Tab-separated table of C-alpha atoms in Angstrom:
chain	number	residue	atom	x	y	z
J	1	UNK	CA	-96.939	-9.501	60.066
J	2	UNK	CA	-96.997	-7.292	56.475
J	3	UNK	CA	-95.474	-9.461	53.637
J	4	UNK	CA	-95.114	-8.202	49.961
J	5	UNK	CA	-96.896	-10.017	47.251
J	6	UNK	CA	-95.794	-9.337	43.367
J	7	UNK	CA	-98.615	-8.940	41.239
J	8	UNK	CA	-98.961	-11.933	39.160
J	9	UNK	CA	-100.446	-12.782	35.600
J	10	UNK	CA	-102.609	-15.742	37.435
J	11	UNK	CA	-105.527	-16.267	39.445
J	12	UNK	CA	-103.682	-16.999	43.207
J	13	UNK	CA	-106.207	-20.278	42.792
J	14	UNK	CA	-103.859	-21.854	40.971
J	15	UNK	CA	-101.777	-21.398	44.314
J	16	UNK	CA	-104.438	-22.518	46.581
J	17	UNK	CA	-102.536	-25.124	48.038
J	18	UNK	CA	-100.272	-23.120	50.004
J	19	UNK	CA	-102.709	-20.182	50.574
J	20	UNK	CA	-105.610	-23.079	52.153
J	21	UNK	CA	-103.507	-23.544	54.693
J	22	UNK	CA	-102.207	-20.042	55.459
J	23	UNK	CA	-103.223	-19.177	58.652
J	24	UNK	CA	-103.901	-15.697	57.832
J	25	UNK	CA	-107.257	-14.601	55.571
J	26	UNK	CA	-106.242	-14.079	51.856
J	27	UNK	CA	-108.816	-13.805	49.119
J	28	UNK	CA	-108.316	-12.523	44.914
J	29	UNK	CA	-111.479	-10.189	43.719
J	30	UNK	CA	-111.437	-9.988	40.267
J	31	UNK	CA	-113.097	-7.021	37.970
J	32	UNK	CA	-114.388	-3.080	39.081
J	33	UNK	CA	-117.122	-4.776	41.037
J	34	UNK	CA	-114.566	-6.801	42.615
J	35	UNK	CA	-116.485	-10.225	42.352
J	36	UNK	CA	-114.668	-13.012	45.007
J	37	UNK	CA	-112.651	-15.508	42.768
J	38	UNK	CA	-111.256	-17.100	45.551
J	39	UNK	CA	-110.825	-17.297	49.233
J	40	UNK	CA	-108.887	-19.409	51.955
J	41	UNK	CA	-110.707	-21.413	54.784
J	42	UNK	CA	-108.910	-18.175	57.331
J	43	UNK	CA	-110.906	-15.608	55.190
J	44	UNK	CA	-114.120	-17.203	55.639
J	45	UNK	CA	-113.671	-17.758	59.506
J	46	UNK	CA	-112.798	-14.153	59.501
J	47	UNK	CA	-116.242	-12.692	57.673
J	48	UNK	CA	-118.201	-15.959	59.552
J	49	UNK	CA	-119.425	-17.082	56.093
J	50	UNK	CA	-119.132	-20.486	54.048
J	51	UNK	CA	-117.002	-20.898	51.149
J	52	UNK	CA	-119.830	-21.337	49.025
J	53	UNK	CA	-121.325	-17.900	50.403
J	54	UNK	CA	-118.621	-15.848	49.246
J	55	UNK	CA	-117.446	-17.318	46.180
J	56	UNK	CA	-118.526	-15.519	42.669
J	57	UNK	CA	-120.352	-12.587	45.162
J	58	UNK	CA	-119.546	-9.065	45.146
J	59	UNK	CA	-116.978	-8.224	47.863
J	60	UNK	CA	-118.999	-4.869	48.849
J	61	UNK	CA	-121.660	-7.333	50.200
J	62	UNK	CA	-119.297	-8.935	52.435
J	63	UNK	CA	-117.680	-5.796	53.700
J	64	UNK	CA	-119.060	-2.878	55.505
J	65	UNK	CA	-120.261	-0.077	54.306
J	66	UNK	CA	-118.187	2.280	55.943
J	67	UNK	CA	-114.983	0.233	55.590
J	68	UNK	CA	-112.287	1.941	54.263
J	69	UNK	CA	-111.512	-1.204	52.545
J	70	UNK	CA	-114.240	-0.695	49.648
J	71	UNK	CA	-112.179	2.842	48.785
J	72	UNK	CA	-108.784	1.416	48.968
J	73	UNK	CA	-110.348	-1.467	46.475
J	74	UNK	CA	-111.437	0.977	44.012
J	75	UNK	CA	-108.086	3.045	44.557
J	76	UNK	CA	-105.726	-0.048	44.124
J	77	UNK	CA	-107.665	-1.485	40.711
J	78	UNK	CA	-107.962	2.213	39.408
J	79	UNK	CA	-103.715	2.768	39.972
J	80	UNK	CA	-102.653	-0.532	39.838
J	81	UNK	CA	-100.657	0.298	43.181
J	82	UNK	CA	-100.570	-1.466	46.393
J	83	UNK	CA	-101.835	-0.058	49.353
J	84	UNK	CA	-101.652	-1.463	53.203
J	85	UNK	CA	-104.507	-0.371	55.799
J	86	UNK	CA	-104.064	-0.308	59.545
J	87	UNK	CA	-106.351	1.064	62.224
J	88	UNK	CA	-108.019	0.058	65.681
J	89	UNK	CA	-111.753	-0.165	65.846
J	90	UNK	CA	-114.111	1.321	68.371
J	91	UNK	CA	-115.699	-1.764	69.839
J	92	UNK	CA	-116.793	-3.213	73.234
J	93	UNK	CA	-115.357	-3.704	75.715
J	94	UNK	CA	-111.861	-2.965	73.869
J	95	UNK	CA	-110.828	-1.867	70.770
J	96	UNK	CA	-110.607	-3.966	67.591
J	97	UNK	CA	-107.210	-3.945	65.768
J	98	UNK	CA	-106.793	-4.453	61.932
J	99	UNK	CA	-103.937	-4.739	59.648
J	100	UNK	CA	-104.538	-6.038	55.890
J	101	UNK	CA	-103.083	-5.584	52.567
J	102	UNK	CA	-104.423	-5.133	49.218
J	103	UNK	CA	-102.335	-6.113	46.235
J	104	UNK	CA	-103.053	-5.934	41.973
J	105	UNK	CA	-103.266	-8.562	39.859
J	106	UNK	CA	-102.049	-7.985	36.617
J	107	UNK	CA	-103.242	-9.773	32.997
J	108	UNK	CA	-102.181	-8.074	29.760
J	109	UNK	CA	-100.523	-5.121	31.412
J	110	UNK	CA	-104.034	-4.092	32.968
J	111	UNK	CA	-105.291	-4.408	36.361
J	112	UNK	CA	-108.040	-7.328	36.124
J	113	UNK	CA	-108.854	-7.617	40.007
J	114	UNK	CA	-107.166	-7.124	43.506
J	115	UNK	CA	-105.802	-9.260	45.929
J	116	UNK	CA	-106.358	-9.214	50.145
J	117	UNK	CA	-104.137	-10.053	52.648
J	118	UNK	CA	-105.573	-10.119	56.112
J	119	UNK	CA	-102.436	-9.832	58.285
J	120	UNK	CA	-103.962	-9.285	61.666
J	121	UNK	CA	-108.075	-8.794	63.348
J	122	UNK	CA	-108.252	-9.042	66.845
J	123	UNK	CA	-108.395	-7.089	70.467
J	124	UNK	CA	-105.305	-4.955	70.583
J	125	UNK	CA	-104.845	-5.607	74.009
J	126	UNK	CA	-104.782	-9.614	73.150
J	127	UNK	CA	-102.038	-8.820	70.603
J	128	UNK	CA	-99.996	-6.872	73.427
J	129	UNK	CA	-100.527	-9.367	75.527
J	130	UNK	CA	-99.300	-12.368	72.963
J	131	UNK	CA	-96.614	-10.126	72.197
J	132	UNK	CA	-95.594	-9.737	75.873
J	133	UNK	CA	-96.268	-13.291	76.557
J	134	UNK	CA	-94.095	-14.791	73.952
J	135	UNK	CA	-91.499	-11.732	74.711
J	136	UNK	CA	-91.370	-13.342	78.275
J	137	UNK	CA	-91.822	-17.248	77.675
J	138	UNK	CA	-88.537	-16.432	74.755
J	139	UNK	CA	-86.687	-14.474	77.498
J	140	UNK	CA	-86.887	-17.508	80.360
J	141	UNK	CA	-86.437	-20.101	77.887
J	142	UNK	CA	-83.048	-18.555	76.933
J	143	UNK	CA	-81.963	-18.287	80.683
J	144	UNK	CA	-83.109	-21.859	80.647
J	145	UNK	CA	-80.874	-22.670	77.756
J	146	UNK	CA	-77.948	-20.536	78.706
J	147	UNK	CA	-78.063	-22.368	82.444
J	148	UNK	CA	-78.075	-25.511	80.375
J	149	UNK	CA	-75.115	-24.741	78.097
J	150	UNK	CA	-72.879	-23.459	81.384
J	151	UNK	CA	-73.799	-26.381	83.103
J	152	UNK	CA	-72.774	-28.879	80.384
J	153	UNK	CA	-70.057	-26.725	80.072
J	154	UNK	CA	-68.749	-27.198	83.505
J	155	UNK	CA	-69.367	-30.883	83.050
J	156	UNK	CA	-67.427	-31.177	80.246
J	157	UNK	CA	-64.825	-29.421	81.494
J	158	UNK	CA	-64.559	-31.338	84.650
J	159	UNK	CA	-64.239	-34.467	82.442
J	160	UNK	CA	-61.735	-32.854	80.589
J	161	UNK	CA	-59.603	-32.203	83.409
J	162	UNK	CA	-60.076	-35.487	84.714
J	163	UNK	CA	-59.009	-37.325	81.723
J	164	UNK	CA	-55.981	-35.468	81.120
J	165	UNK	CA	-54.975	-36.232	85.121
J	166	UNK	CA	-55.350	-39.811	84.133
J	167	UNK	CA	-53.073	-39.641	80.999
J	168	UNK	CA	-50.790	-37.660	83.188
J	169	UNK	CA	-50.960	-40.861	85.833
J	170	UNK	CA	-50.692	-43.567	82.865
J	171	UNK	CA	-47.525	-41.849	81.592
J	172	UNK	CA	-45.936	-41.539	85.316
J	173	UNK	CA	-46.679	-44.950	85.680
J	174	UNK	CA	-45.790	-46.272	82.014
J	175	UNK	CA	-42.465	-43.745	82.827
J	176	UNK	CA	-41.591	-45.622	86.128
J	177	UNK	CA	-42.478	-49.556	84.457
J	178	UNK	CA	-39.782	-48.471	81.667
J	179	UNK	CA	-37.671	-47.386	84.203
J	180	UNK	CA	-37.515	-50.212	86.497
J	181	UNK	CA	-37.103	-52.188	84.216
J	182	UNK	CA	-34.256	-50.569	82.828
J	183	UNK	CA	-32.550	-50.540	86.593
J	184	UNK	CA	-33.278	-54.909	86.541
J	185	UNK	CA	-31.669	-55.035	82.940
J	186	UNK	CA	-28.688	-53.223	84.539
J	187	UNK	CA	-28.713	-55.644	87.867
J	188	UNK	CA	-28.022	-58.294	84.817
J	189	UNK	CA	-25.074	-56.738	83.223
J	190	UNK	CA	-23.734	-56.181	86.708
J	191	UNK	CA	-24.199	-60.290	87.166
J	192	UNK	CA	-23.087	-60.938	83.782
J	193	UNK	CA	-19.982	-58.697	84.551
J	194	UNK	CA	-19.078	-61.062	87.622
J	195	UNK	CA	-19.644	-64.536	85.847
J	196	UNK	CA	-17.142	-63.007	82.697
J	197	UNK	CA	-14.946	-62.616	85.505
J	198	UNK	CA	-15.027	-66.475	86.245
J	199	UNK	CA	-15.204	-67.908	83.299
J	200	UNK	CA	-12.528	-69.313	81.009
J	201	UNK	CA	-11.390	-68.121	78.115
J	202	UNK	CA	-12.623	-69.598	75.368
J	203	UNK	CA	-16.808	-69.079	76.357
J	204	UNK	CA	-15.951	-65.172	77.814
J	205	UNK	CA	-16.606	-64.152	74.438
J	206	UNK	CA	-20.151	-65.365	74.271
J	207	UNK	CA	-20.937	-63.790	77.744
J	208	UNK	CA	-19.179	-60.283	76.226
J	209	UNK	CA	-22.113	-60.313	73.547
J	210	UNK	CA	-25.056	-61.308	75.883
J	211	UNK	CA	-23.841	-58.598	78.028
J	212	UNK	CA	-23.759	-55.907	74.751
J	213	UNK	CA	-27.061	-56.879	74.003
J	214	UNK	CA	-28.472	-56.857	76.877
J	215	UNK	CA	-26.970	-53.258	78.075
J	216	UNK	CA	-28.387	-52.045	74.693
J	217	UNK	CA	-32.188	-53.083	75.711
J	218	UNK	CA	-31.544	-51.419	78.868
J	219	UNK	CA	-30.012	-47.805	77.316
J	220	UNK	CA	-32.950	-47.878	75.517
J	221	UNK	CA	-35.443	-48.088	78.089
J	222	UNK	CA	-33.855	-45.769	79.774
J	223	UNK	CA	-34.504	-43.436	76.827
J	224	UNK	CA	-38.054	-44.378	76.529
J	225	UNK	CA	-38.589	-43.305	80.366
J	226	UNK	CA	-36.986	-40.212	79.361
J	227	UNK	CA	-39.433	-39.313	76.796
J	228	UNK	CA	-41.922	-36.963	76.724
J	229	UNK	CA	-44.235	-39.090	75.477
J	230	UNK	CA	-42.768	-42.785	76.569
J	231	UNK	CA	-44.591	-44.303	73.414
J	232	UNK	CA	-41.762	-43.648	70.879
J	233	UNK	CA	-37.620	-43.548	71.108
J	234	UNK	CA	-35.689	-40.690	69.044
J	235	UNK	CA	-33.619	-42.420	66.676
J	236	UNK	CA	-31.009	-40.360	66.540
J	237	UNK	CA	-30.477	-40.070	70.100
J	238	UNK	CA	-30.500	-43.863	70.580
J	239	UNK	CA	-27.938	-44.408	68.001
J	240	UNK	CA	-25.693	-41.950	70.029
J	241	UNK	CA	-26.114	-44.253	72.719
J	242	UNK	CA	-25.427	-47.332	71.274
J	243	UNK	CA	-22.262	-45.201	69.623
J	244	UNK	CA	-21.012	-44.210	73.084
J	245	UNK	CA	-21.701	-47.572	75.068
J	246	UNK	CA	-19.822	-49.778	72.026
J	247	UNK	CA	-16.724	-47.294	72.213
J	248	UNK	CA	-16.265	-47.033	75.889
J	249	UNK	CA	-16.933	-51.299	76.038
J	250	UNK	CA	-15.002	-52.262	72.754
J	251	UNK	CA	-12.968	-49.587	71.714
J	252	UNK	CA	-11.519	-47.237	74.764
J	253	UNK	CA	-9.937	-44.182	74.314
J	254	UNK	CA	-6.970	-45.078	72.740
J	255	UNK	CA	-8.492	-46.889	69.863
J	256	UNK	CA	-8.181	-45.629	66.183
J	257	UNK	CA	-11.485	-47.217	64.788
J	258	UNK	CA	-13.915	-44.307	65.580
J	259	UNK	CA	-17.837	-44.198	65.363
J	260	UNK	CA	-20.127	-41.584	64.121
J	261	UNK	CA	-24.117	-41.063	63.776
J	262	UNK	CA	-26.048	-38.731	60.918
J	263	UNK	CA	-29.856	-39.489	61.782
J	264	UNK	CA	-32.796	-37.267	60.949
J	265	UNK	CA	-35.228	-35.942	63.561
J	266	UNK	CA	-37.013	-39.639	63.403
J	267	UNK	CA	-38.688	-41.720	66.351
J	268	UNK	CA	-39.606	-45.537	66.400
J	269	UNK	CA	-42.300	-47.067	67.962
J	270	UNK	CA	-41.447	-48.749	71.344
J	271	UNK	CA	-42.495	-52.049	70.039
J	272	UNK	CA	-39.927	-52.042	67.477
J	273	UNK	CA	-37.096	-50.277	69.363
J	274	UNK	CA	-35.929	-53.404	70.869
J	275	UNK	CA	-35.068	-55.377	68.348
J	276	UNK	CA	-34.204	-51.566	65.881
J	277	UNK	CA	-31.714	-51.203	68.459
J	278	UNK	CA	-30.005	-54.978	68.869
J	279	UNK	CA	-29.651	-54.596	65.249
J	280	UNK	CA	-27.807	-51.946	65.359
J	281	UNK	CA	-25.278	-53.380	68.379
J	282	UNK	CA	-25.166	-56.665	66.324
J	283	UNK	CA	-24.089	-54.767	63.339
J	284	UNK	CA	-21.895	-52.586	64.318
J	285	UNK	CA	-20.147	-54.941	66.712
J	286	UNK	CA	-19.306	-56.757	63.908
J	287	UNK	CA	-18.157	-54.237	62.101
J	288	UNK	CA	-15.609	-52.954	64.808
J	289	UNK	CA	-14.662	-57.023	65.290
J	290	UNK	CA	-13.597	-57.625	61.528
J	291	UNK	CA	-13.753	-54.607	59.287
J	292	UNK	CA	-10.400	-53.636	61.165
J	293	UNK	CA	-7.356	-55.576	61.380
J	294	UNK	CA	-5.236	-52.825	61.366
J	295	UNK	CA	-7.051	-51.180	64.279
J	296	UNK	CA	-8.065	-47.721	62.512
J	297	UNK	CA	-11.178	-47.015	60.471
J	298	UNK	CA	-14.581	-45.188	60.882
J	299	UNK	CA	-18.267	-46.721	61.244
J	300	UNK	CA	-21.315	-44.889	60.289
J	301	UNK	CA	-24.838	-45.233	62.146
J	302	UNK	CA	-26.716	-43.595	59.819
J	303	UNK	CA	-30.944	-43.117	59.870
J	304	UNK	CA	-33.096	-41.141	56.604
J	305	UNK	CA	-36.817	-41.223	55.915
J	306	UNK	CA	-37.444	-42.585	52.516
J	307	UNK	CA	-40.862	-41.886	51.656
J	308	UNK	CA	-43.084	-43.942	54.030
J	309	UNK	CA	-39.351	-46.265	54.780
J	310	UNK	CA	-36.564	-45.862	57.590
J	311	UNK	CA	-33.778	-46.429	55.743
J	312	UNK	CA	-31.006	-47.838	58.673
J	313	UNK	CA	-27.415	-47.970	57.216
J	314	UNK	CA	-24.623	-48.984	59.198
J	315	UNK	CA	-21.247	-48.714	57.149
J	316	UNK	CA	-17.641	-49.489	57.927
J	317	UNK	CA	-14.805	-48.483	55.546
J	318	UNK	CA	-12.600	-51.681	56.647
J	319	UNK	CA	-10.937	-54.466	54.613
J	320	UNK	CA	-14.624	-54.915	53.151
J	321	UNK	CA	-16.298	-58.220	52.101
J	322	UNK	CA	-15.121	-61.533	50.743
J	323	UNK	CA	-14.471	-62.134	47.564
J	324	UNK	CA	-16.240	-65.366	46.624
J	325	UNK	CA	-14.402	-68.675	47.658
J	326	UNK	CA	-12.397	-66.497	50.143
J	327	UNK	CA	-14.608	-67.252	53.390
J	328	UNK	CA	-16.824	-65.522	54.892
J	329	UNK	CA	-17.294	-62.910	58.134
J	330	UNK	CA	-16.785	-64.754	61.499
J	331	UNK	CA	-19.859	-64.835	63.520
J	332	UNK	CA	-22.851	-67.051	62.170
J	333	UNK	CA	-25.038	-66.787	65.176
J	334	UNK	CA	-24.610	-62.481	65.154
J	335	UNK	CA	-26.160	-63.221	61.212
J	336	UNK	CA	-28.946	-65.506	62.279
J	337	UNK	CA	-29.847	-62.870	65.232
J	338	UNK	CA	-29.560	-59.710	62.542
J	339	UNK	CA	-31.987	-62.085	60.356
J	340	UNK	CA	-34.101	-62.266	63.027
J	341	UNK	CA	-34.431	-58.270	64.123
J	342	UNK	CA	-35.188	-57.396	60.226
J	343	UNK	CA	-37.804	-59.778	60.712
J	344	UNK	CA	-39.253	-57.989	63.383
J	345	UNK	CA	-39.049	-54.542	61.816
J	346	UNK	CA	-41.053	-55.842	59.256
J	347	UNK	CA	-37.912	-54.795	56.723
J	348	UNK	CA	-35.691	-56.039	53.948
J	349	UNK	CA	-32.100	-56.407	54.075
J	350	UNK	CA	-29.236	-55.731	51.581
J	351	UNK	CA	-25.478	-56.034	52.142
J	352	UNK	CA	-22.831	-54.127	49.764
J	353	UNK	CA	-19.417	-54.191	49.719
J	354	UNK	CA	-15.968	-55.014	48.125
J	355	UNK	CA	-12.490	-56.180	49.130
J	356	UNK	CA	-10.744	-53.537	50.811
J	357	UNK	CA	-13.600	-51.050	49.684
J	358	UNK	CA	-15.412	-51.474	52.895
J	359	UNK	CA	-19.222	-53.073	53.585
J	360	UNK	CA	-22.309	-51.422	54.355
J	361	UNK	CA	-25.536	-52.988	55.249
J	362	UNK	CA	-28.680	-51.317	54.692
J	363	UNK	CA	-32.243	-51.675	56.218
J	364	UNK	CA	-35.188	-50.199	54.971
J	365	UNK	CA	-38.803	-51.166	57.506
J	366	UNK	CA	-42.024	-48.800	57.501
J	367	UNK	CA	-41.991	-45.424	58.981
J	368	UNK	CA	-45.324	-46.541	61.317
J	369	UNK	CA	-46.062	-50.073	62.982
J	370	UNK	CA	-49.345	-50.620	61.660
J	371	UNK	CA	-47.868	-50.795	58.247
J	372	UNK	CA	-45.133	-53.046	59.055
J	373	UNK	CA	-48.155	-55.028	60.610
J	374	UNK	CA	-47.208	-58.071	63.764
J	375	UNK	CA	-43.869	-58.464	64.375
J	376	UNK	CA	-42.204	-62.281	64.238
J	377	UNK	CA	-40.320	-63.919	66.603
């Protein structure tokens, strides 16, 4: 493992602290007799001698004779280049591999000593073998960790399937409940339908608005089974409903007093549909009651997003308010119940309008649930 070292205006003692614990030999030699300055704990193992042994001592005593070390020394402090030495050894019973580096150290633009790296000593045949070793040990860990990964894989992926067949079962299911119950709502129209038909006069009236209201719970469950998602209701389709239910049950073909919707691509929460929607019947109901004495005119169901608002309109352009000390619109309990389903929305109410100039009523409630926080009663 061959590094490069700059050469440096400082004794590498200054650095010991990281070189002591290198765990290959480095040592600085300072002068043309190369005298040890300093040398790591690996560099002493390597020559067998004591710290003491080898500091402030000629390096040529510590070296062989014959080592090609000694010339590269006097080559490297003579040029000021670096120079790298690599050979195997004759020795029993195998060969003896080296690898070291020799680096200059610089002061005041002049070489003033040399530095050596030991980067490897050993058998060649145990540095194969390490080499092979750690080639193989690498190679089975990563089939190890590649088995590992497909198997969590496959786990994961069997949990993901499973989870999505349970969503898939909790929206069948939540699907039917909304359905159902829209099918009992309908079972009491159909009874409510067959008391009106028994009752006299002057209470069919009040059974003609139960039955409204209840019939508009029921269209809008059956939109909320119809959804995609069964957790919200499109606004704008709802409005079309309760637009198409009040004109066949109030109005009929024949009538003049039409109805019309403009509603941006907006959903409500299911929680707040309910009472979002028997505000609407209430209101427009009341509108088509006594904004038209005449019998012609046009109501507007209209639905915007306002920043993080619904803003719900429903507008009539009938005989219009009141003028004050003129009375008021019939139907007292339809205000109390209109009070009531702003309240839920968690919205604010405000009513405009003129004689003969026609009324509209505005709602404005937050665009998500949580920030409308728990509905009243």
């Amino acid at each position: 493992m061959t590094s490069s070292m700059p050469a440096t205006r400082h004794s590498i003692a200054d650095l010991s602290g990281s070189f002591d614990i290198a765990p290959w030999a480095v040592t600085e030699l300072s002068g043309e007799t190369h005298i040890v300055r300093y040398a790591n704990p690996a560099f002493c193992r390597l020559i067998g001698k004591a710290h003491d042994e080898v500091i402030g001592r000629p390096f040529d005593g510590l070296a062989p004779k014959t080592d090609e070390c000694l010339t590269l020394l006097d080559r490297v402090y003579r040029t000021g280049a670096a120079e790298s030495y690599t050979a195997a050894e004759k020795a029993a019973p195998l060969p003896l591999f080296f690898s070291y580096t020799l680096w200059p150290v610089v002061a005041d633009g002049r070489t003033a000593g040399v530095m050596i790296q030991v980067n490897e000593t050993g058998p060649l045949h145990e540095t194969r073998k390490a080499i092979s070793e750690a080639l193989l040990l690498g190679a089975l860990r990563q089939d190890e960790l590649i088995e590992a990964a497909n198997s969590a894989n496959a786990q994961l992926q069997a949990e993901v399937q499973e989870r999505q067949r349970r969503e898939e079962d909790a929206k069948a299911l939540t699907k039917e409940v909304w359905h159902r119950v829209k099918n009992n709502l309908q079972i009491v129209v159909a009874l409510l339908a067959n008391e009106i038909k028994r009752t006299p006069e002057p209470w069919v009236q009040g059974y003609l608005a139960m039955q409204d209201r209840i019939s508009a719970i029921a269209r809008l469950y059956d939109l909320i089974s119809q959804s995609t998602l069964g957790q919200t209701v499109p606004i704008g389709a709802y409005l079309e409903e309760v637009a198409a239910t009040l004109s066949t049950s109030l109005l009929g073909d024949s009538s003049g007093i039409r109805i019309v919707v403009e509603a941006e691509a907006l959903e409500i929460d299911s929680e707040r549909a309910v009472p979002f929607g028997l505000l609407v019947n209430e209101l427009a109901t009341n509108a088509i009651k006594h904004a038209f004495p005449a019998g012609v005119g046009l109501v507007t169901l209209a639905a915007h997003r306002t920043g993080n608002e619904i803003e719900l309109s429903v507008t009539d352009d009938g005989i219009g308010m009141p003028a004050p000390g003129q009375g008021s619109t019939p139907g007292k309990h339809g205000s109390d119940y209109v009070a009531i389903f702003v309240r839920q929305l968690g919205g604010a109410l405000v009513r405009s309008g003129a004689p003969g100039a026609g009324t509209s009523v505005t709602i404005r409630f937050p665009l998500s649930f949580g920030a409308a926080g728990s509905a009243n009663p």
